[in-house]
Amino acid sequence: MKVVQILAAEDAVGDSIVWDNARARLVCADISGRRIHGFNPATGAPPIWPTQGRPTSIDLRVDGGAILGMKRHI
C-alpha cells in the first residue's frame, strides 16, 4: 500500500476525521488551530471553518449540519 498526503493542514492536534458521503469530503477538527477542515479529494478544495473555541470532536447530521464537541460544551 502506498500512503499519500492529500492535505497539508499543518494541525498541531487534529482529531475526529469523518467522511461526509453526501458532499464527498473529509471533515476533521483542528483542536489547537480552533477550526474545522473540509477536504474534497475530487476538487482539492479545502474549506476551513473557524470556531470560537477548541473543537474536540465532530459528527455529521442527516440534515447536512454537524454536531461539534468543544472543550466545555456541545
Short mmCIF file of C-alpha atoms in Angstrom, two decimals:
data_model
loop_
_atom_site.label_atom_id
_atom_site.label_comp_id
_atom_site.label_asym_id
_atom_site.label_seq_id
_atom_site.Cartn_x
_atom_site.Cartn_y
_atom_site.Cartn_z
CA MET A 1 0.00 0.00 0.00
CA LYS A 2 1.29 3.48 -0.87
CA VAL A 3 0.46 6.30 1.56
CA VAL A 4 -0.02 9.75 0.01
CA GLN A 5 -0.52 13.07 1.75
CA ILE A 6 -3.71 14.68 0.44
CA LEU A 7 -3.99 17.75 2.67
CA ALA A 8 -1.19 19.76 4.27
CA ALA A 9 -3.38 21.01 7.12
CA GLU A 10 -0.42 21.64 9.43
CA ASP A 11 -2.51 20.90 12.53
CA ALA A 12 -0.67 20.52 15.81
CA VAL A 13 -3.55 18.45 17.24
CA GLY A 14 -6.19 17.09 14.83
CA ASP A 15 -9.00 14.69 15.63
CA SER A 16 -12.34 13.22 14.62
CA ILE A 17 -11.89 12.53 10.91
CA VAL A 18 -15.31 11.85 9.35
CA TRP A 19 -16.27 11.08 5.74
CA ASP A 20 -19.23 13.22 4.57
CA ASN A 21 -20.80 10.91 2.00
CA ALA A 22 -23.45 13.45 0.89
CA ARG A 23 -20.78 16.01 -0.05
CA ALA A 24 -17.95 13.56 -0.88
CA ARG A 25 -15.46 15.17 1.50
CA LEU A 26 -13.44 14.53 4.64
CA VAL A 27 -14.18 16.67 7.69
CA CYS A 28 -11.92 16.91 10.74
CA ALA A 29 -11.34 19.04 13.83
CA ASP A 30 -8.15 21.09 14.29
CA ILE A 31 -8.18 21.38 18.08
CA SER A 32 -5.29 23.78 18.68
CA GLY A 33 -6.00 25.74 15.49
CA ARG A 34 -9.63 26.27 16.56
CA ARG A 35 -11.13 25.33 13.20
CA ILE A 36 -12.81 22.59 11.18
CA HIS A 37 -11.27 21.39 7.94
CA GLY A 38 -13.20 20.02 5.00
CA PHE A 39 -11.48 18.39 2.03
CA ASN A 40 -12.99 17.23 -1.26
CA PRO A 41 -10.49 14.83 -2.90
CA ALA A 42 -12.06 15.29 -6.35
CA THR A 43 -11.65 19.07 -6.42
CA GLY A 44 -8.88 19.58 -3.87
CA ALA A 45 -10.97 22.39 -2.40
CA PRO A 46 -10.18 22.71 1.34
CA PRO A 47 -12.87 24.79 3.07
CA ILE A 48 -11.97 25.87 6.60
CA TRP A 49 -14.50 26.93 9.23
CA PRO A 50 -13.13 28.84 12.24
CA THR A 51 -14.58 28.08 15.68
CA GLN A 52 -14.87 30.18 18.82
CA GLY A 53 -13.07 27.61 20.93
CA ARG A 54 -11.22 24.32 20.70
CA PRO A 55 -13.23 21.74 18.74
CA THR A 56 -12.58 18.27 20.16
CA SER A 57 -14.90 16.14 18.02
CA ILE A 58 -17.34 16.38 15.14
CA ASP A 59 -20.15 14.24 13.80
CA LEU A 60 -22.40 14.92 10.84
CA ARG A 61 -26.18 15.22 10.96
CA VAL A 62 -28.54 13.78 8.36
CA ASP A 63 -29.85 17.28 7.51
CA GLY A 64 -26.39 18.49 6.48
CA GLY A 65 -25.42 20.18 9.74
CA ALA A 66 -22.93 18.98 12.29
CA ILE A 67 -22.65 18.35 16.00
CA LEU A 68 -19.43 19.82 17.31
CA GLY A 69 -17.93 18.90 20.66
CA MET A 70 -15.99 21.78 22.18
CA LYS A 71 -13.74 21.95 25.23
CA ARG A 72 -16.65 22.71 27.59
CA HIS A 73 -19.87 22.41 25.55
CA ILE A 74 -21.54 20.84 22.51
#
